[in-house]
mmCIF file of C-alpha atoms and ligand atoms in Angstrom:
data_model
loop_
_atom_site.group_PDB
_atom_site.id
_atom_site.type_symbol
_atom_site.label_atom_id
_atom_site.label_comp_id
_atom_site.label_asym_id
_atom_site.label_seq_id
_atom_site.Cartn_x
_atom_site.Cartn_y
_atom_site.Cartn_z
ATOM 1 C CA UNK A 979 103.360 157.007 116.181
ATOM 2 C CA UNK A 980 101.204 160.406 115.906
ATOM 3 C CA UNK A 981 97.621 159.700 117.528
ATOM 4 C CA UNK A 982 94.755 159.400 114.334
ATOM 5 C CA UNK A 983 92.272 161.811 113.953
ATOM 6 C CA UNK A 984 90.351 162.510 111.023
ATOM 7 C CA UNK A 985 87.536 164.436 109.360
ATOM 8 C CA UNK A 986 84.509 162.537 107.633
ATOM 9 C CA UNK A 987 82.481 163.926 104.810
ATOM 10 C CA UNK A 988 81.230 163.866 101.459
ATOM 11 C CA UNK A 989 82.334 165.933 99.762
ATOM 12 C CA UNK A 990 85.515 166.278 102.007
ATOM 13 C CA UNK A 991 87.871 167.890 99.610
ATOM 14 C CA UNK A 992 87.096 171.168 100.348
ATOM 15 C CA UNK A 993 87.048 170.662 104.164
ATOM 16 C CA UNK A 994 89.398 173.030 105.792
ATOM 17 C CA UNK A 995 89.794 170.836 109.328
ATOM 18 C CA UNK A 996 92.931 168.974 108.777
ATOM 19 C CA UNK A 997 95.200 172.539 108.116
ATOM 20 C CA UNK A 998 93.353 174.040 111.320
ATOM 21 C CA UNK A 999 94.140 170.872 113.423
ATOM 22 C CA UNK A 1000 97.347 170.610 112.270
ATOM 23 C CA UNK A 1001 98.221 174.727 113.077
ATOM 24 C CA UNK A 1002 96.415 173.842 116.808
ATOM 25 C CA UNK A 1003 98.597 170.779 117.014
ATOM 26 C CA UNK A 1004 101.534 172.436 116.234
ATOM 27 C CA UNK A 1005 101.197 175.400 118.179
ATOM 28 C CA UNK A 1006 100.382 173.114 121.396
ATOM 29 C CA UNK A 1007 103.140 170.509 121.038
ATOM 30 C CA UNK A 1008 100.438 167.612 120.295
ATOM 31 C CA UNK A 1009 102.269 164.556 118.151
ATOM 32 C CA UNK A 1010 98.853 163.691 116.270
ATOM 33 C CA UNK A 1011 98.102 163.241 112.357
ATOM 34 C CA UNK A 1012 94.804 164.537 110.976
ATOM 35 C CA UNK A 1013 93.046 162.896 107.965
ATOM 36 C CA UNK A 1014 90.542 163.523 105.405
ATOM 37 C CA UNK A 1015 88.013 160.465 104.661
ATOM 38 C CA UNK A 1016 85.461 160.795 102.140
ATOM 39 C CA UNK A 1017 82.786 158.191 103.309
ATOM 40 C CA UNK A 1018 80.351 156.134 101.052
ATOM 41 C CA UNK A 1019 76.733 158.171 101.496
ATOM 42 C CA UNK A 1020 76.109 154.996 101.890
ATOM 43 C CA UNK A 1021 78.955 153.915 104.532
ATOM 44 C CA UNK A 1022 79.379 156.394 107.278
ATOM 45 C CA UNK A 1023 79.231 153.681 109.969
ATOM 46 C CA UNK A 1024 81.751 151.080 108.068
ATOM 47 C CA UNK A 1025 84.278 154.174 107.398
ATOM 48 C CA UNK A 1026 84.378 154.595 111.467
ATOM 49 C CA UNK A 1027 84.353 151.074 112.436
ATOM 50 C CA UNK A 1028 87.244 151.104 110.035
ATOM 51 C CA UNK A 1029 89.117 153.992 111.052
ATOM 52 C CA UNK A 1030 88.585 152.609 114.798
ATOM 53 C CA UNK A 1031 90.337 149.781 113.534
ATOM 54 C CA UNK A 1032 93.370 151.106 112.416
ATOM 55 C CA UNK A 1033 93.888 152.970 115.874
ATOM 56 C CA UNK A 1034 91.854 156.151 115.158
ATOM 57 C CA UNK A 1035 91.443 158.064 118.827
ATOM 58 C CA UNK A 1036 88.400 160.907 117.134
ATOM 59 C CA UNK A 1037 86.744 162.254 113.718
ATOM 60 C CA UNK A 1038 85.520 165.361 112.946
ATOM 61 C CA UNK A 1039 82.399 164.892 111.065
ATOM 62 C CA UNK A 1040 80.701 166.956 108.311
ATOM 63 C CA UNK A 1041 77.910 167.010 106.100
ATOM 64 C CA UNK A 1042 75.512 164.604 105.392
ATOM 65 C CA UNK A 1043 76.379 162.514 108.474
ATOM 66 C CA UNK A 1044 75.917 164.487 111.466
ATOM 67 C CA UNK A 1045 72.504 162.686 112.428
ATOM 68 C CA UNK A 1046 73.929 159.361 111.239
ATOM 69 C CA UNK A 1047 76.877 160.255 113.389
ATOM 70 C CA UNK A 1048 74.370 161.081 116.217
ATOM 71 C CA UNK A 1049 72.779 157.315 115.825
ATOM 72 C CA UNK A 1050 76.160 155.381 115.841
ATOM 73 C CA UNK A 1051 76.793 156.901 118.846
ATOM 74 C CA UNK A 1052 76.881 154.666 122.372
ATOM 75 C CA UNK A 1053 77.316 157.833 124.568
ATOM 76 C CA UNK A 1054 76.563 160.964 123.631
ATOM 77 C CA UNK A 1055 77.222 165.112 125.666
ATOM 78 C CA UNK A 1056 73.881 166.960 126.228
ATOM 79 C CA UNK A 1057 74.902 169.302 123.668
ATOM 80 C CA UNK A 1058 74.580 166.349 121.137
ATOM 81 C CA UNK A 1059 71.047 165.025 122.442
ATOM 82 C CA UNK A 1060 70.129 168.327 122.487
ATOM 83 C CA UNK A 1061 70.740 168.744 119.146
ATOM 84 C CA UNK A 1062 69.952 165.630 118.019
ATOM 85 C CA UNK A 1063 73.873 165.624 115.286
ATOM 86 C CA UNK A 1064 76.864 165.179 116.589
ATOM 87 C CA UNK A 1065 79.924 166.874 114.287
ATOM 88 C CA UNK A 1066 82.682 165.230 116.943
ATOM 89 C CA UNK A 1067 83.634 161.438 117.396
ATOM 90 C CA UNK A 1068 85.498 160.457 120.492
ATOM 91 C CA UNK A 1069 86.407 156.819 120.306
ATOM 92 C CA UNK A 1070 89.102 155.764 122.621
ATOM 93 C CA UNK A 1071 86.792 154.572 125.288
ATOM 94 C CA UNK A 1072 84.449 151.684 125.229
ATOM 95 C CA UNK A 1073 81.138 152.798 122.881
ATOM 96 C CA UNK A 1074 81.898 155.674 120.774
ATOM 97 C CA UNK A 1075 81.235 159.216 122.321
ATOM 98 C CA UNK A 1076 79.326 161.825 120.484
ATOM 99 C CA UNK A 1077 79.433 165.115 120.974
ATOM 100 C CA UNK A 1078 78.389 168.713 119.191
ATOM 101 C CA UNK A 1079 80.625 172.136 118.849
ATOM 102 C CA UNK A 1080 79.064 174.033 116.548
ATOM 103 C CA UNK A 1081 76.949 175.706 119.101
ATOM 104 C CA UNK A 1082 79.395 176.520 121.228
ATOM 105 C CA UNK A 1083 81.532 177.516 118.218
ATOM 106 C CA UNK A 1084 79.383 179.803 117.254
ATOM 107 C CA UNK A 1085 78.915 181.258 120.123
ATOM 108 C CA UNK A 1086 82.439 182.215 120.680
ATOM 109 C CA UNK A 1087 82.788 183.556 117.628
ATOM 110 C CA UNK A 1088 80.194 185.736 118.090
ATOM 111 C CA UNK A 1089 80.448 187.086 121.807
ATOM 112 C CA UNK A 1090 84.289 186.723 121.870
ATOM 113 C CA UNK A 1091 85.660 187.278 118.488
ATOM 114 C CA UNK A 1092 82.918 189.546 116.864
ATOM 115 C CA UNK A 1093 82.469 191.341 120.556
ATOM 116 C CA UNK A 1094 78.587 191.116 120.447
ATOM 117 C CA UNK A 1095 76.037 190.378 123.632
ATOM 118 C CA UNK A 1096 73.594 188.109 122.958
ATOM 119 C CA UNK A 1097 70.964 188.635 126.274
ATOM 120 C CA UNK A 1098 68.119 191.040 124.976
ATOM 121 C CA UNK A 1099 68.950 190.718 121.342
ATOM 122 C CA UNK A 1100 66.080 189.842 118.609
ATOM 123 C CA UNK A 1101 67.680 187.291 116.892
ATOM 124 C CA UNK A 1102 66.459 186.085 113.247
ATOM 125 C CA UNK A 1103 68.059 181.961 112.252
ATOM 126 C CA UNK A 1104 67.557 181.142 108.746
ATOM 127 C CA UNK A 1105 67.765 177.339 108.203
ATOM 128 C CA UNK A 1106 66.766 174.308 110.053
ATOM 129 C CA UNK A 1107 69.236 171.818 108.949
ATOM 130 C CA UNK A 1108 72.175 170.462 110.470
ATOM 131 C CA UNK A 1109 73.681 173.404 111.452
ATOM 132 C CA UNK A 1110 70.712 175.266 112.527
ATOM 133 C CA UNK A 1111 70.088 171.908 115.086
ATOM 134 C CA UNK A 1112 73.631 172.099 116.209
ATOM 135 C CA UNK A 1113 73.050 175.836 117.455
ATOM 136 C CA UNK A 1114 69.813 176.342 118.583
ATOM 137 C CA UNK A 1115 70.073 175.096 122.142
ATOM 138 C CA UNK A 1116 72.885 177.199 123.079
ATOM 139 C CA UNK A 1117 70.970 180.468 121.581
ATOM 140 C CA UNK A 1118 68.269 179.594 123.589
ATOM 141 C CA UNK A 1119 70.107 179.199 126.065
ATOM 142 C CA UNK A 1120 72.140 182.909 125.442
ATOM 143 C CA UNK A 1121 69.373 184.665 126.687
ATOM 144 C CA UNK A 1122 68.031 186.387 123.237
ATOM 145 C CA UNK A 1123 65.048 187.870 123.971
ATOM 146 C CA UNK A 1124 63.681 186.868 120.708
ATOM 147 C CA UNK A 1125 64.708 184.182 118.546
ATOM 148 C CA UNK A 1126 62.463 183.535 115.204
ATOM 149 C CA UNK A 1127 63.098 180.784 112.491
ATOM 150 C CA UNK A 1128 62.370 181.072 108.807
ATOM 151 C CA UNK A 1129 63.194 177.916 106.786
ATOM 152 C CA UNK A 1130 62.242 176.861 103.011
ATOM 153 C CA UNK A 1131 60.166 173.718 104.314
ATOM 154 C CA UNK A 1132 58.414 175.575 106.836
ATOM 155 C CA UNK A 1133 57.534 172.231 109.265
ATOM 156 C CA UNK A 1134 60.995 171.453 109.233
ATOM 157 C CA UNK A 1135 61.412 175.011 111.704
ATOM 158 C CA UNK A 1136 58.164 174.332 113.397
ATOM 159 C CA UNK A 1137 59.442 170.464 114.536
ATOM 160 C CA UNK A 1138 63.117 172.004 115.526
ATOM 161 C CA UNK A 1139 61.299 174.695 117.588
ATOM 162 C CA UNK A 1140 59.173 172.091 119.065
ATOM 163 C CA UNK A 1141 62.156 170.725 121.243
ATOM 164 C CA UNK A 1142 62.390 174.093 122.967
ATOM 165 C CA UNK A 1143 58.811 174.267 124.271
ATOM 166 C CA UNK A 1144 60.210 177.139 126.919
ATOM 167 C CA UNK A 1145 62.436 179.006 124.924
ATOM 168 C CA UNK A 1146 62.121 182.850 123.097
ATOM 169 C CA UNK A 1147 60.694 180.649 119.751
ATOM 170 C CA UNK A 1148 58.675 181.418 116.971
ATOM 171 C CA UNK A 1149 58.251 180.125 113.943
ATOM 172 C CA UNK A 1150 57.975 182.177 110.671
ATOM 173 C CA UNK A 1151 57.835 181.521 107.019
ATOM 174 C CA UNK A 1152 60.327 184.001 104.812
ATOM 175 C CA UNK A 1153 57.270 186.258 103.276
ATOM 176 C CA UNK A 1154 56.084 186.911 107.023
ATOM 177 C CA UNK A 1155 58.968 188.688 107.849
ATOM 178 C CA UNK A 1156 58.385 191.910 106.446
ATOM 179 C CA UNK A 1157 57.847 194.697 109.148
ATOM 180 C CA UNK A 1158 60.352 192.331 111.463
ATOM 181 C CA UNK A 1159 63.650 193.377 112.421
ATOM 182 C CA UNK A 1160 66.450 192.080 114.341
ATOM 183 C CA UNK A 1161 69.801 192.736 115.744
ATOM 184 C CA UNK A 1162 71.184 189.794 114.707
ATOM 185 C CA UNK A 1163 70.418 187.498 111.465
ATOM 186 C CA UNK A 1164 72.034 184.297 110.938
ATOM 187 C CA UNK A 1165 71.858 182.375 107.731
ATOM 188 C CA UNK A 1166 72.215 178.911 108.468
ATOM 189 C CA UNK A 1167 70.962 177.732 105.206
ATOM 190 C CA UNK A 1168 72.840 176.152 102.049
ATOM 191 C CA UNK A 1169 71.615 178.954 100.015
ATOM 192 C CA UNK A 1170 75.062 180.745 99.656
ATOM 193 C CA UNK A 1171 76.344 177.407 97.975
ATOM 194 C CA UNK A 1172 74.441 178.035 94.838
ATOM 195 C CA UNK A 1173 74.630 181.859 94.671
ATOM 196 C CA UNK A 1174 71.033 182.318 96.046
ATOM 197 C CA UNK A 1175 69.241 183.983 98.868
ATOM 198 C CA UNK A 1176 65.628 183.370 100.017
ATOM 199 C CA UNK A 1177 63.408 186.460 99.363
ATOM 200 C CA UNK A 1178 63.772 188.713 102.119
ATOM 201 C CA UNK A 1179 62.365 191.586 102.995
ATOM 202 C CA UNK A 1180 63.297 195.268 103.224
ATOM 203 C CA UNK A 1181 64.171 196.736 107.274
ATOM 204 C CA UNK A 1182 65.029 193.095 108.498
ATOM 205 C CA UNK A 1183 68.093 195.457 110.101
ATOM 206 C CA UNK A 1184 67.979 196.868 113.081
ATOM 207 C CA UNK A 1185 70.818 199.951 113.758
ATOM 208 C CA UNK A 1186 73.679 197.758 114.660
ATOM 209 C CA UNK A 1187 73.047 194.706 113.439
ATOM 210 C CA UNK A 1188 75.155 191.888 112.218
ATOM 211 C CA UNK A 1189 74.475 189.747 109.446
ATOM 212 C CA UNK A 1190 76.347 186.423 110.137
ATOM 213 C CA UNK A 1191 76.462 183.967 107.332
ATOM 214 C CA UNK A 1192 77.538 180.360 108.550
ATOM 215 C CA UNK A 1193 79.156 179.318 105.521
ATOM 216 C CA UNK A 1194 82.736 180.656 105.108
ATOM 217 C CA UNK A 1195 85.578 181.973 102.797
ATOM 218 C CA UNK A 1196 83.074 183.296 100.438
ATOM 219 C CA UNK A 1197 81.007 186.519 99.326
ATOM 220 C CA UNK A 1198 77.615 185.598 99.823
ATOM 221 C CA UNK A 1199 74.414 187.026 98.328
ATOM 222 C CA UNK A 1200 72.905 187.568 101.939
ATOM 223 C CA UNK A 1201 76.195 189.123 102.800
ATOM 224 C CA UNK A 1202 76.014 191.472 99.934
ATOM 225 C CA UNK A 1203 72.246 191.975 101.113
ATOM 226 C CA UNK A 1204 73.137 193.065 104.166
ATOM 227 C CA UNK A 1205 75.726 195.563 103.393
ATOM 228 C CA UNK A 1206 73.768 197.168 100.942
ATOM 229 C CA UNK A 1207 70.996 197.959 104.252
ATOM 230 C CA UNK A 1208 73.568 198.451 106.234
ATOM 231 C CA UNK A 1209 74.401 195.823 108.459
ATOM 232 C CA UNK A 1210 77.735 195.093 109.488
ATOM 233 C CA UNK A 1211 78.762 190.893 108.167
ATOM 234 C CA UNK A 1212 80.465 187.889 109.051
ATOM 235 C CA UNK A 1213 80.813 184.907 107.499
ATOM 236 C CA UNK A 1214 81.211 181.826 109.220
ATOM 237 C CA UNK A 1215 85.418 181.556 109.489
ATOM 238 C CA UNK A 1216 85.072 182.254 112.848
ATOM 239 C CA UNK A 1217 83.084 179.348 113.935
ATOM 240 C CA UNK A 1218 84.785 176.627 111.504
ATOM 241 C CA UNK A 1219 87.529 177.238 113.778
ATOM 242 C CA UNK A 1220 86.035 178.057 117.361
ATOM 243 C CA UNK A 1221 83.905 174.351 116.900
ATOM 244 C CA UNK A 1222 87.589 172.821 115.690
ATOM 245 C CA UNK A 1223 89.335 174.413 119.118
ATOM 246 C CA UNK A 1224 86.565 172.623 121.426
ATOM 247 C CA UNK A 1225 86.639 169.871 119.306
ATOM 248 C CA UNK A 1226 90.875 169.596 119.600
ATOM 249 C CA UNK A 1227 89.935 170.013 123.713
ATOM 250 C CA UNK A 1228 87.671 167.070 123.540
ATOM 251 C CA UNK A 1229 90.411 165.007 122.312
ATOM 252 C CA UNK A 1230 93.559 166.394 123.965
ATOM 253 C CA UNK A 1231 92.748 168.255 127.058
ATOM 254 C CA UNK A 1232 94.236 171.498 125.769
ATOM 255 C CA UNK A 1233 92.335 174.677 124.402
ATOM 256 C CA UNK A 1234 94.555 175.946 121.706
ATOM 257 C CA UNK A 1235 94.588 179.790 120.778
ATOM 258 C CA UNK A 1236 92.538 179.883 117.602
ATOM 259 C CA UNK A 1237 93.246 184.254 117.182
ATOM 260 C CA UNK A 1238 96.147 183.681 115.233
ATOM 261 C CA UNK A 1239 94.943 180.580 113.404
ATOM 262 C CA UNK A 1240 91.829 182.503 111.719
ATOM 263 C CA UNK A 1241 93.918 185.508 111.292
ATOM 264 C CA UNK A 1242 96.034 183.051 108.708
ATOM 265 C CA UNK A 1243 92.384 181.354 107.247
ATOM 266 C CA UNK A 1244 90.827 184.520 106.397
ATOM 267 C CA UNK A 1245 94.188 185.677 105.012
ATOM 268 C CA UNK A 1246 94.494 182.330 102.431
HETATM 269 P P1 NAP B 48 71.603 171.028 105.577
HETATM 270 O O1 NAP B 48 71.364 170.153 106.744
HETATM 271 O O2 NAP B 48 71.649 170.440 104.211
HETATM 272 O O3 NAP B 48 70.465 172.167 105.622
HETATM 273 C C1 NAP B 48 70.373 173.117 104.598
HETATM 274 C C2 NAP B 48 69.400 174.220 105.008
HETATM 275 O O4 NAP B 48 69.442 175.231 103.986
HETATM 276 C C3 NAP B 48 67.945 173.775 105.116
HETATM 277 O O5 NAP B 48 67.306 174.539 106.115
HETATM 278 C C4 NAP B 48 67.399 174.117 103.715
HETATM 279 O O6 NAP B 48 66.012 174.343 103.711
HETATM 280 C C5 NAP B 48 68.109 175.427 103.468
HETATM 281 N N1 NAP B 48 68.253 175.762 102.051
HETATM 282 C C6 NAP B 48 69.034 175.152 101.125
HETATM 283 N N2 NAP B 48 68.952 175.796 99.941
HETATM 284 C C7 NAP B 48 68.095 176.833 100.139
HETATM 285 C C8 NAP B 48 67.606 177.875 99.289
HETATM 286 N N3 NAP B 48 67.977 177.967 98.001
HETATM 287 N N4 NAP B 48 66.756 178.777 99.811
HETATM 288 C C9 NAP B 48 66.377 178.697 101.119
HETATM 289 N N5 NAP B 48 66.807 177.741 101.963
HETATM 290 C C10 NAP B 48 67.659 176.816 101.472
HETATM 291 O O7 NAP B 48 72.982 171.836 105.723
HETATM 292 P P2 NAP B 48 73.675 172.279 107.100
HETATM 293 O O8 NAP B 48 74.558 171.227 107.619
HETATM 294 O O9 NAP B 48 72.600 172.806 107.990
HETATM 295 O O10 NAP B 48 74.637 173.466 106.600
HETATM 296 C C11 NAP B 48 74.107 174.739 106.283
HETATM 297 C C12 NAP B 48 75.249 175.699 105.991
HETATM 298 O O11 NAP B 48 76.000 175.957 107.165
HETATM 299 C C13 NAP B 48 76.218 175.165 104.951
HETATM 300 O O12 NAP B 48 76.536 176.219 104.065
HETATM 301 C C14 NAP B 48 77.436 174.777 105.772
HETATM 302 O O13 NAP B 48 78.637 174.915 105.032
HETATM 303 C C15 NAP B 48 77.379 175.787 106.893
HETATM 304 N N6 NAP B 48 78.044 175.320 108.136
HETATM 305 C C16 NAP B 48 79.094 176.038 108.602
HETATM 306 C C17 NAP B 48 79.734 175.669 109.775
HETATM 307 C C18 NAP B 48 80.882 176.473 110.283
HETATM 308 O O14 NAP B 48 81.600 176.003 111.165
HETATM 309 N N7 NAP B 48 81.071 177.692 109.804
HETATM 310 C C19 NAP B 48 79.279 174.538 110.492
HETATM 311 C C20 NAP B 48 78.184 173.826 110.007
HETATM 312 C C21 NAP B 48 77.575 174.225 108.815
HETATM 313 P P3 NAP B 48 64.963 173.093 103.577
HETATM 314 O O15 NAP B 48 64.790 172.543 104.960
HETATM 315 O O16 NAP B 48 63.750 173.736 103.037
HETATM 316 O O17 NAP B 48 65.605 172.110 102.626
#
């Protein structure tokens, strides 16, 4: 019998996890089987009880129910507590163990994959959901020299900045940005979901910067922004499969290759 892992969502159907698992399983000799679960919104916890149940050794999890994730948690890494959502369910041992790649997904993709150096940059995060609370401590952390947050709900940025009392933060609604720029501008918002872009402004790019937009395997309007001023664009491929690798090391003690395997995503 394959060991049961599984991704939990909703919606789930679009989630991309159990064809990267299975290429990272396959190319590292693991026997496991990878499902997709789309949970109640209002049954996250009974969907991993049950899962647990029927011999399920980890989950993947996805939005909404990273912070409810984070909560049914008995144990959790400091990456998770740090970012108060866990995307990655370890639950062979006693209390379920949560823990949180997307940082460190990210961060490959960007210093490893993209070839970039973080230290010194002046770094722009757009967003202060989920996924903006999953990266934040390790770009602190990097050793950006400047890291500013714009978000829609503007307290929503100033109580995520307020965990990093130490850090390069500031805090900064979309129309203050003008006469800003920044090597590096990640959009960590939803916005590319409905074809929209906050309002930003003109010379957010400094020469050589990348526009990375979280969200992957589509066209975005900031992406399209960015090109037009010049900027040179990513969307978020990259990390969907760098936070899968660590995720797939959590549960099986091997780092698989993930070159090859986003090679094949972005080519699909
Ligand atoms: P979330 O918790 O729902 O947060 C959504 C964020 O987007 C909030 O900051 C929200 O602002 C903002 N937003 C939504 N619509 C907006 C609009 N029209 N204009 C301006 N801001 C808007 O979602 P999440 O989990 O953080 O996910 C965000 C994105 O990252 C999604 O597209 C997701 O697919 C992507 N993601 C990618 C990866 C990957 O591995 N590549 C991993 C995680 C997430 P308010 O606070 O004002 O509502």
């Amino acid at each position: 019998m394959p060991d049961r892992y599984a991704v939990i969502g909703n919606p789930v159907a679009h989630s991309k996890s159990p064809w990267i698992h299975a290429q990272f399983a396959r190319a590292t000799g693991q026997d496991i089987e990878y499902l997709r679960i789309e949970a109640p919104l209002d049954g996250f916890a009974r969907t991993v009880d049950e899962l647990r149940a029927a011999g399920g050794r980890g989950a993947n999890v996805t939005l909404p129910f990273k912070e409810q994730a984070f909560r049914y948690c008995g144990a959790l890494s400091a990456r998770a507590q740090q970012a108060r959502a866990v995307n990655t369910l370890l639950l062979e041992r006693g209390a379920a163990y949560g823990d949180n790649t997307d940082g460190a997904g990210l961060l490959r993709d960007l210093t490893v994959n993209l070839g970039r150096t973080l230290a010194g940059e002046r770094v722009l995060l757009m967003g202060a959901g989920g996924a903006a609370q999953g990266v934040l401590g390790p770009l602190v952390a990097s050793g950006v020299a400047r890291l500013v947050i714009a978000n829609r709900t503007p307290e929503r940025a100033r109580s995520l900045a307020a965990r990093f009392p130490a850090g390069p933060l500031e805090v900064c609604g979309y129309d203050e940005l003008a006469g800003q720029s920044f090597d590096l501008v990640i959009n960590a918002t939803s916005a590319g979901l409905t074809g929209s872009l906050p309002a930003l402004p003109d010379g957010l790019f400094r020469a050589g910067a990348l526009a990375y937009d979280m969200l992957y395997g589509s066209d975005t309007a900031f992406l399209a922004f960015a090109r037009a001023a010049g900027a040179a664009t990513s969307d978020g491929s990259g990390m969907l499969v760098e936070q899968a690798a660590e995720s797939f090391y959590l549960w099986r003690g091997v780092r698989p290759a993930t070159a090859g395997v986003l090679a094949a995503l972005r080519a699909a």
